Amino acid sequence: HDSLYRLWDEIEGSAKLSETDDLKLSVSIDNAVSSAIEDFLKMRRFQIGEKYLQVEKVRLIRLLEEWMSLERERDQFSVIAREKAGEFEFGPLKISLRIDRIDQLSDGSKLLIDYKSGNCEVQHWFGQRPEKPQLPLYACSEDDAISAIAYARVKAEKVSFIGISDSLDFSEILRCEDEKAVKKRRLDWHGDWQQLKGHWQTQITALAQEFIDGHVEVFPNKGQQTCRYCDLAPLCRKHEV
């Protein structure tokens, strides 16, 4: 996160990225990673070995070089916000949110981005009780210019954008009206982008109301799969209902 935050502060968007040759980009990545590690060390209360830091720096540089190669393939965009915070209302509940990055696309619409270094799936935003609703929350809260949300998976095994959009079709971002792609991802959805945002708004507002009302029904999101990895089995009431 910190390295990419610093890197996009310098590069700003696709125009400057396309003008930056590989050597200069490598220097910028090295500087961003070095600064991020330096700040990280200032916050630690214990020593970290020099060898470990060298290995980690090399790993991060290689990972960001791979990531920026993917960014080079995109159509025109500008990074207009990084780590943007805001407070929004869903029914009676106020929620504080922070989005990793917001890009403005060539048509003036916006793409919301959440950086991830682990596994992430579009399925997390769907179902009766979405598992990871942060991006849908923000999509419902921002202005009407938002046309896509995506995880930026910055992972050694594979770098990619994973998301859903109105019309953007890049990497693993699917258009919500592309029935074939939606079916392939096993998403329970049929409709356009505005309908999807309306669906999220209704769903999240209902969940917020449940929270305010103190609704505590025993309802594992994925049945036995949820229970399999739960650390609270001794306290669970599921088998009593």
mmCIF file of C-alpha atoms in Angstrom:
data_model
loop_
_atom_site.group_PDB
_atom_site.id
_atom_site.type_symbol
_atom_site.label_atom_id
_atom_site.label_comp_id
_atom_site.label_asym_id
_atom_site.label_seq_id
_atom_site.Cartn_x
_atom_site.Cartn_y
_atom_site.Cartn_z
ATOM 1 C CA HIS A 1 0.000 0.000 0.000
ATOM 2 C CA ASP A 2 2.599 2.529 1.080
ATOM 3 C CA SER A 3 4.878 1.881 -1.885
ATOM 4 C CA LEU A 4 2.027 2.264 -4.382
ATOM 5 C CA TYR A 5 0.787 5.369 -2.567
ATOM 6 C CA ARG A 6 4.181 7.017 -3.072
ATOM 7 C CA LEU A 7 4.583 5.756 -6.623
ATOM 8 C CA TRP A 8 1.275 7.176 -7.856
ATOM 9 C CA ASP A 9 2.004 10.469 -6.140
ATOM 10 C CA GLU A 10 4.851 10.806 -8.623
ATOM 11 C CA ILE A 11 3.394 9.179 -11.749
ATOM 12 C CA GLU A 12 -0.214 10.455 -11.418
ATOM 13 C CA GLY A 13 -1.735 8.457 -14.264
ATOM 14 C CA SER A 14 -1.417 6.725 -17.620
ATOM 15 C CA ALA A 15 -0.065 9.753 -19.520
ATOM 16 C CA LYS A 16 3.041 10.145 -17.379
ATOM 17 C CA LEU A 17 3.393 6.360 -17.049
ATOM 18 C CA SER A 18 3.539 5.977 -20.841
ATOM 19 C CA GLU A 19 6.230 8.676 -21.022
ATOM 20 C CA THR A 20 8.359 6.983 -18.364
ATOM 21 C CA ASP A 21 10.901 4.490 -19.718
ATOM 22 C CA ASP A 22 11.653 1.245 -17.924
ATOM 23 C CA LEU A 23 14.889 2.490 -16.348
ATOM 24 C CA LYS A 24 13.309 5.612 -14.890
ATOM 25 C CA LEU A 25 10.299 3.611 -13.688
ATOM 26 C CA SER A 26 12.618 1.142 -11.944
ATOM 27 C CA VAL A 27 14.303 4.034 -10.125
ATOM 28 C CA SER A 28 10.899 5.416 -9.076
ATOM 29 C CA ILE A 29 9.809 1.989 -7.812
ATOM 30 C CA ASP A 30 13.068 1.552 -5.889
ATOM 31 C CA ASN A 31 12.632 4.966 -4.250
ATOM 32 C CA ALA A 32 8.994 4.285 -3.357
ATOM 33 C CA VAL A 33 9.808 0.905 -1.801
ATOM 34 C CA SER A 34 12.811 2.284 0.105
ATOM 35 C CA SER A 35 10.730 5.129 1.550
ATOM 36 C CA ALA A 36 7.924 2.760 2.537
ATOM 37 C CA ILE A 37 10.353 0.408 4.305
ATOM 38 C CA GLU A 38 12.013 3.329 6.074
ATOM 39 C CA ASP A 39 8.665 4.555 7.419
ATOM 40 C CA PHE A 40 7.693 1.010 8.368
ATOM 41 C CA LEU A 41 10.852 0.637 10.461
ATOM 42 C CA LYS A 42 10.115 3.850 12.346
ATOM 43 C CA MET A 43 6.885 2.324 13.647
ATOM 44 C CA ARG A 44 8.373 -0.987 14.795
ATOM 45 C CA ARG A 45 9.386 -1.617 18.404
ATOM 46 C CA PHE A 46 11.748 -4.436 17.517
ATOM 47 C CA GLN A 47 14.710 -4.883 15.233
ATOM 48 C CA ILE A 48 14.376 -6.507 11.819
ATOM 49 C CA GLY A 49 17.441 -8.164 10.332
ATOM 50 C CA GLU A 50 19.252 -6.431 7.490
ATOM 51 C CA LYS A 51 19.220 -9.580 5.351
ATOM 52 C CA TYR A 52 15.457 -9.895 5.715
ATOM 53 C CA LEU A 53 14.979 -6.251 4.701
ATOM 54 C CA GLN A 54 17.135 -6.735 1.607
ATOM 55 C CA VAL A 55 15.160 -9.805 0.528
ATOM 56 C CA GLU A 56 11.849 -8.045 1.167
ATOM 57 C CA LYS A 57 12.942 -4.987 -0.800
ATOM 58 C CA VAL A 58 13.914 -7.109 -3.809
ATOM 59 C CA ARG A 59 10.584 -8.962 -3.592
ATOM 60 C CA LEU A 60 8.553 -5.749 -3.468
ATOM 61 C CA ILE A 61 10.453 -4.148 -6.329
ATOM 62 C CA ARG A 62 9.898 -7.174 -8.576
ATOM 63 C CA LEU A 63 6.222 -7.291 -7.615
ATOM 64 C CA LEU A 64 5.644 -3.598 -8.335
ATOM 65 C CA GLU A 65 7.510 -3.834 -11.643
ATOM 66 C CA GLU A 66 5.124 -6.587 -12.646
ATOM 67 C CA TRP A 67 2.156 -4.569 -11.421
ATOM 68 C CA MET A 68 3.155 -1.429 -13.317
ATOM 69 C CA SER A 69 3.530 -3.503 -16.486
ATOM 70 C CA LEU A 70 -0.154 -4.360 -16.121
ATOM 71 C CA GLU A 71 -1.039 -0.705 -15.507
ATOM 72 C CA ARG A 72 0.739 0.214 -18.758
ATOM 73 C CA GLU A 73 -1.765 -1.926 -20.680
ATOM 74 C CA ARG A 74 -4.762 0.102 -19.540
ATOM 75 C CA ASP A 75 -6.558 2.819 -21.478
ATOM 76 C CA GLN A 76 -6.175 6.427 -20.380
ATOM 77 C CA PHE A 77 -6.716 7.140 -16.679
ATOM 78 C CA SER A 78 -5.719 9.578 -13.947
ATOM 79 C CA VAL A 79 -5.279 8.774 -10.263
ATOM 80 C CA ILE A 80 -7.439 11.435 -8.610
ATOM 81 C CA ALA A 81 -7.467 10.170 -5.007
ATOM 82 C CA ARG A 82 -5.395 7.921 -2.735
ATOM 83 C CA GLU A 83 -6.441 6.745 0.726
ATOM 84 C CA LYS A 84 -9.574 8.885 0.530
ATOM 85 C CA ALA A 85 -11.627 8.839 3.726
ATOM 86 C CA GLY A 86 -15.279 9.698 4.195
ATOM 87 C CA GLU A 87 -18.296 9.169 6.422
ATOM 88 C CA PHE A 88 -21.552 7.950 4.929
ATOM 89 C CA GLU A 89 -25.037 7.045 6.123
ATOM 90 C CA PHE A 90 -26.901 3.822 5.438
ATOM 91 C CA GLY A 91 -30.284 4.078 7.068
ATOM 92 C CA PRO A 92 -29.637 4.976 10.729
ATOM 93 C CA LEU A 93 -25.995 3.849 10.636
ATOM 94 C CA LYS A 94 -23.010 6.107 9.982
ATOM 95 C CA ILE A 95 -19.995 4.339 8.516
ATOM 96 C CA SER A 96 -16.451 5.647 8.113
ATOM 97 C CA LEU A 97 -14.786 4.425 4.934
ATOM 98 C CA ARG A 98 -11.376 4.757 3.336
ATOM 99 C CA ILE A 99 -10.748 3.821 -0.276
ATOM 100 C CA ASP A 100 -7.230 2.943 -1.429
ATOM 101 C CA ARG A 101 -7.479 4.651 -4.799
ATOM 102 C CA ILE A 102 -9.870 6.323 -7.221
ATOM 103 C CA ASP A 103 -9.088 6.568 -10.941
ATOM 104 C CA GLN A 104 -10.819 8.833 -13.412
ATOM 105 C CA LEU A 105 -11.248 7.067 -16.740
ATOM 106 C CA SER A 106 -11.167 8.519 -20.258
ATOM 107 C CA ASP A 107 -14.954 8.977 -20.350
ATOM 108 C CA GLY A 108 -14.937 10.929 -17.075
ATOM 109 C CA SER A 109 -16.318 8.059 -14.972
ATOM 110 C CA LYS A 110 -14.528 6.644 -11.930
ATOM 111 C CA LEU A 111 -13.012 3.312 -10.953
ATOM 112 C CA LEU A 112 -12.736 2.474 -7.234
ATOM 113 C CA ILE A 113 -9.722 0.324 -6.339
ATOM 114 C CA ASP A 114 -8.916 -1.705 -3.228
ATOM 115 C CA TYR A 115 -5.370 -3.134 -3.058
ATOM 116 C CA LYS A 116 -5.090 -6.789 -2.061
ATOM 117 C CA SER A 117 -2.047 -9.018 -1.664
ATOM 118 C CA GLY A 118 -4.049 -12.189 -0.992
ATOM 119 C CA ASN A 119 -6.953 -14.026 -2.562
ATOM 120 C CA CYS A 120 -9.967 -11.931 -3.539
ATOM 121 C CA GLU A 121 -13.145 -12.678 -5.475
ATOM 122 C CA VAL A 122 -16.042 -10.734 -6.989
ATOM 123 C CA GLN A 123 -18.301 -13.208 -5.198
ATOM 124 C CA HIS A 124 -17.463 -11.388 -1.950
ATOM 125 C CA TRP A 125 -19.843 -8.595 -3.050
ATOM 126 C CA PHE A 126 -22.852 -10.793 -3.755
ATOM 127 C CA GLY A 127 -25.240 -13.039 -1.875
ATOM 128 C CA GLN A 128 -27.743 -12.328 0.851
ATOM 129 C CA ARG A 129 -25.020 -11.079 3.215
ATOM 130 C CA PRO A 130 -21.930 -9.894 1.270
ATOM 131 C CA GLU A 131 -18.703 -10.988 2.951
ATOM 132 C CA LYS A 132 -16.610 -7.943 2.046
ATOM 133 C CA PRO A 133 -18.918 -5.022 1.232
ATOM 134 C CA GLN A 134 -16.380 -2.175 1.449
ATOM 135 C CA LEU A 135 -16.238 -1.402 -2.286
ATOM 136 C CA PRO A 136 -20.034 -1.738 -2.807
ATOM 137 C CA LEU A 137 -20.464 0.528 0.260
ATOM 138 C CA TYR A 138 -18.270 3.173 -1.301
ATOM 139 C CA ALA A 139 -19.837 2.713 -4.739
ATOM 140 C CA CYS A 140 -23.247 3.506 -3.225
ATOM 141 C CA SER A 141 -21.894 6.456 -1.274
ATOM 142 C CA GLU A 142 -19.936 8.335 -3.899
ATOM 143 C CA ASP A 143 -21.292 10.339 -6.831
ATOM 144 C CA ASP A 144 -23.014 8.869 -9.873
ATOM 145 C CA ALA A 145 -19.771 8.984 -11.874
ATOM 146 C CA ILE A 146 -18.600 5.674 -10.405
ATOM 147 C CA SER A 147 -18.754 3.080 -13.170
ATOM 148 C CA ALA A 148 -16.621 0.246 -11.773
ATOM 149 C CA ILE A 149 -15.147 -1.261 -8.624
ATOM 150 C CA ALA A 150 -12.166 -3.594 -8.506
ATOM 151 C CA TYR A 151 -9.649 -5.319 -6.323
ATOM 152 C CA ALA A 152 -6.073 -4.668 -7.410
ATOM 153 C CA ARG A 153 -4.517 -8.040 -6.707
ATOM 154 C CA VAL A 154 -0.818 -7.342 -6.264
ATOM 155 C CA LYS A 155 0.325 -10.893 -5.706
ATOM 156 C CA ALA A 156 3.453 -12.697 -6.860
ATOM 157 C CA GLU A 157 1.569 -15.621 -8.415
ATOM 158 C CA LYS A 158 -0.537 -13.305 -10.574
ATOM 159 C CA VAL A 159 -1.258 -9.587 -10.739
ATOM 160 C CA SER A 160 -4.687 -8.549 -11.966
ATOM 161 C CA PHE A 161 -7.698 -6.311 -11.538
ATOM 162 C CA ILE A 162 -10.708 -8.278 -10.301
ATOM 163 C CA GLY A 163 -14.018 -6.446 -10.390
ATOM 164 C CA ILE A 164 -17.306 -5.538 -11.989
ATOM 165 C CA SER A 165 -18.285 -2.534 -14.072
ATOM 166 C CA ASP A 166 -20.758 -0.732 -16.241
ATOM 167 C CA SER A 167 -18.655 -0.891 -19.410
ATOM 168 C CA LEU A 168 -14.993 -1.316 -18.437
ATOM 169 C CA ASP A 169 -13.576 -4.588 -19.749
ATOM 170 C CA PHE A 170 -9.965 -5.098 -18.669
ATOM 171 C CA SER A 171 -7.967 -7.839 -16.939
ATOM 172 C CA GLU A 172 -10.540 -9.699 -14.785
ATOM 173 C CA ILE A 173 -13.053 -6.840 -14.574
ATOM 174 C CA LEU A 174 -16.351 -8.014 -16.032
ATOM 175 C CA ARG A 175 -19.258 -5.971 -17.332
ATOM 176 C CA CYS A 176 -22.340 -6.587 -15.179
ATOM 177 C CA GLU A 177 -24.539 -6.933 -18.294
ATOM 178 C CA ASP A 178 -22.260 -9.577 -19.814
ATOM 179 C CA GLU A 179 -24.492 -12.525 -18.963
ATOM 180 C CA LYS A 180 -21.948 -15.110 -20.098
ATOM 181 C CA ALA A 181 -19.180 -13.682 -17.890
ATOM 182 C CA VAL A 182 -21.540 -13.240 -14.928
ATOM 183 C CA LYS A 183 -22.702 -16.836 -15.256
ATOM 184 C CA LYS A 184 -19.106 -18.079 -15.517
ATOM 185 C CA ARG A 185 -18.276 -16.371 -12.208
ATOM 186 C CA ARG A 186 -21.425 -17.926 -10.681
ATOM 187 C CA LEU A 187 -22.813 -14.551 -9.638
ATOM 188 C CA ASP A 188 -26.443 -14.272 -8.669
ATOM 189 C CA TRP A 189 -27.120 -11.171 -10.731
ATOM 190 C CA HIS A 190 -29.114 -10.044 -13.786
ATOM 191 C CA GLY A 191 -29.288 -6.347 -14.580
ATOM 192 C CA ASP A 192 -27.373 -3.189 -15.480
ATOM 193 C CA TRP A 193 -24.915 -1.128 -13.423
ATOM 194 C CA GLN A 194 -27.441 1.324 -11.992
ATOM 195 C CA GLN A 195 -29.674 -1.545 -10.937
ATOM 196 C CA LEU A 196 -26.698 -3.222 -9.262
ATOM 197 C CA LYS A 197 -25.858 -0.089 -7.288
ATOM 198 C CA GLY A 198 -29.495 0.194 -6.263
ATOM 199 C CA HIS A 199 -29.461 -3.447 -5.185
ATOM 200 C CA TRP A 200 -26.363 -2.868 -3.051
ATOM 201 C CA GLN A 201 -27.888 0.260 -1.527
ATOM 202 C CA THR A 202 -31.047 -1.608 -0.501
ATOM 203 C CA GLN A 203 -29.120 -4.617 0.780
ATOM 204 C CA ILE A 204 -26.561 -2.663 2.794
ATOM 205 C CA THR A 205 -29.197 -0.371 4.284
ATOM 206 C CA ALA A 206 -31.152 -3.437 5.441
ATOM 207 C CA LEU A 207 -28.023 -4.914 7.057
ATOM 208 C CA ALA A 208 -27.300 -1.582 8.745
ATOM 209 C CA GLN A 209 -30.836 -1.541 10.149
ATOM 210 C CA GLU A 210 -30.370 -5.081 11.482
ATOM 211 C CA PHE A 211 -27.198 -3.972 13.233
ATOM 212 C CA ILE A 212 -28.914 -0.970 14.835
ATOM 213 C CA ASP A 213 -31.851 -3.147 15.911
ATOM 214 C CA GLY A 214 -29.520 -5.635 17.605
ATOM 215 C CA HIS A 215 -30.542 -8.451 15.274
ATOM 216 C CA VAL A 216 -28.303 -11.415 16.165
ATOM 217 C CA GLU A 217 -29.837 -14.360 14.361
ATOM 218 C CA VAL A 218 -27.509 -17.369 14.125
ATOM 219 C CA PHE A 219 -26.985 -17.393 10.373
ATOM 220 C CA PRO A 220 -23.611 -18.666 9.031
ATOM 221 C CA ASN A 221 -23.117 -16.998 5.682
ATOM 222 C CA LYS A 222 -21.941 -20.171 3.926
ATOM 223 C CA GLY A 223 -23.380 -22.831 6.186
ATOM 224 C CA GLN A 224 -20.924 -25.560 7.142
ATOM 225 C CA GLN A 225 -18.133 -23.915 5.149
ATOM 226 C CA THR A 226 -18.315 -20.889 7.454
ATOM 227 C CA CYS A 227 -18.357 -23.104 10.548
ATOM 228 C CA ARG A 228 -15.353 -25.130 9.395
ATOM 229 C CA TYR A 229 -12.936 -22.220 9.867
ATOM 230 C CA CYS A 230 -14.643 -20.483 12.787
ATOM 231 C CA ASP A 231 -12.639 -19.955 15.995
ATOM 232 C CA LEU A 232 -15.727 -19.465 18.151
ATOM 233 C CA ALA A 233 -17.140 -23.007 18.141
ATOM 234 C CA PRO A 234 -17.227 -23.272 21.972
ATOM 235 C CA LEU A 235 -19.468 -20.194 22.093
ATOM 236 C CA CYS A 236 -21.636 -21.004 19.084
ATOM 237 C CA ARG A 237 -25.418 -21.344 19.418
ATOM 238 C CA LYS A 238 -25.986 -22.664 15.891
ATOM 239 C CA HIS A 239 -26.798 -26.230 16.947
ATOM 240 C CA GLU A 240 -29.230 -25.007 19.599
ATOM 241 C CA VAL A 241 -31.605 -23.414 17.080
#
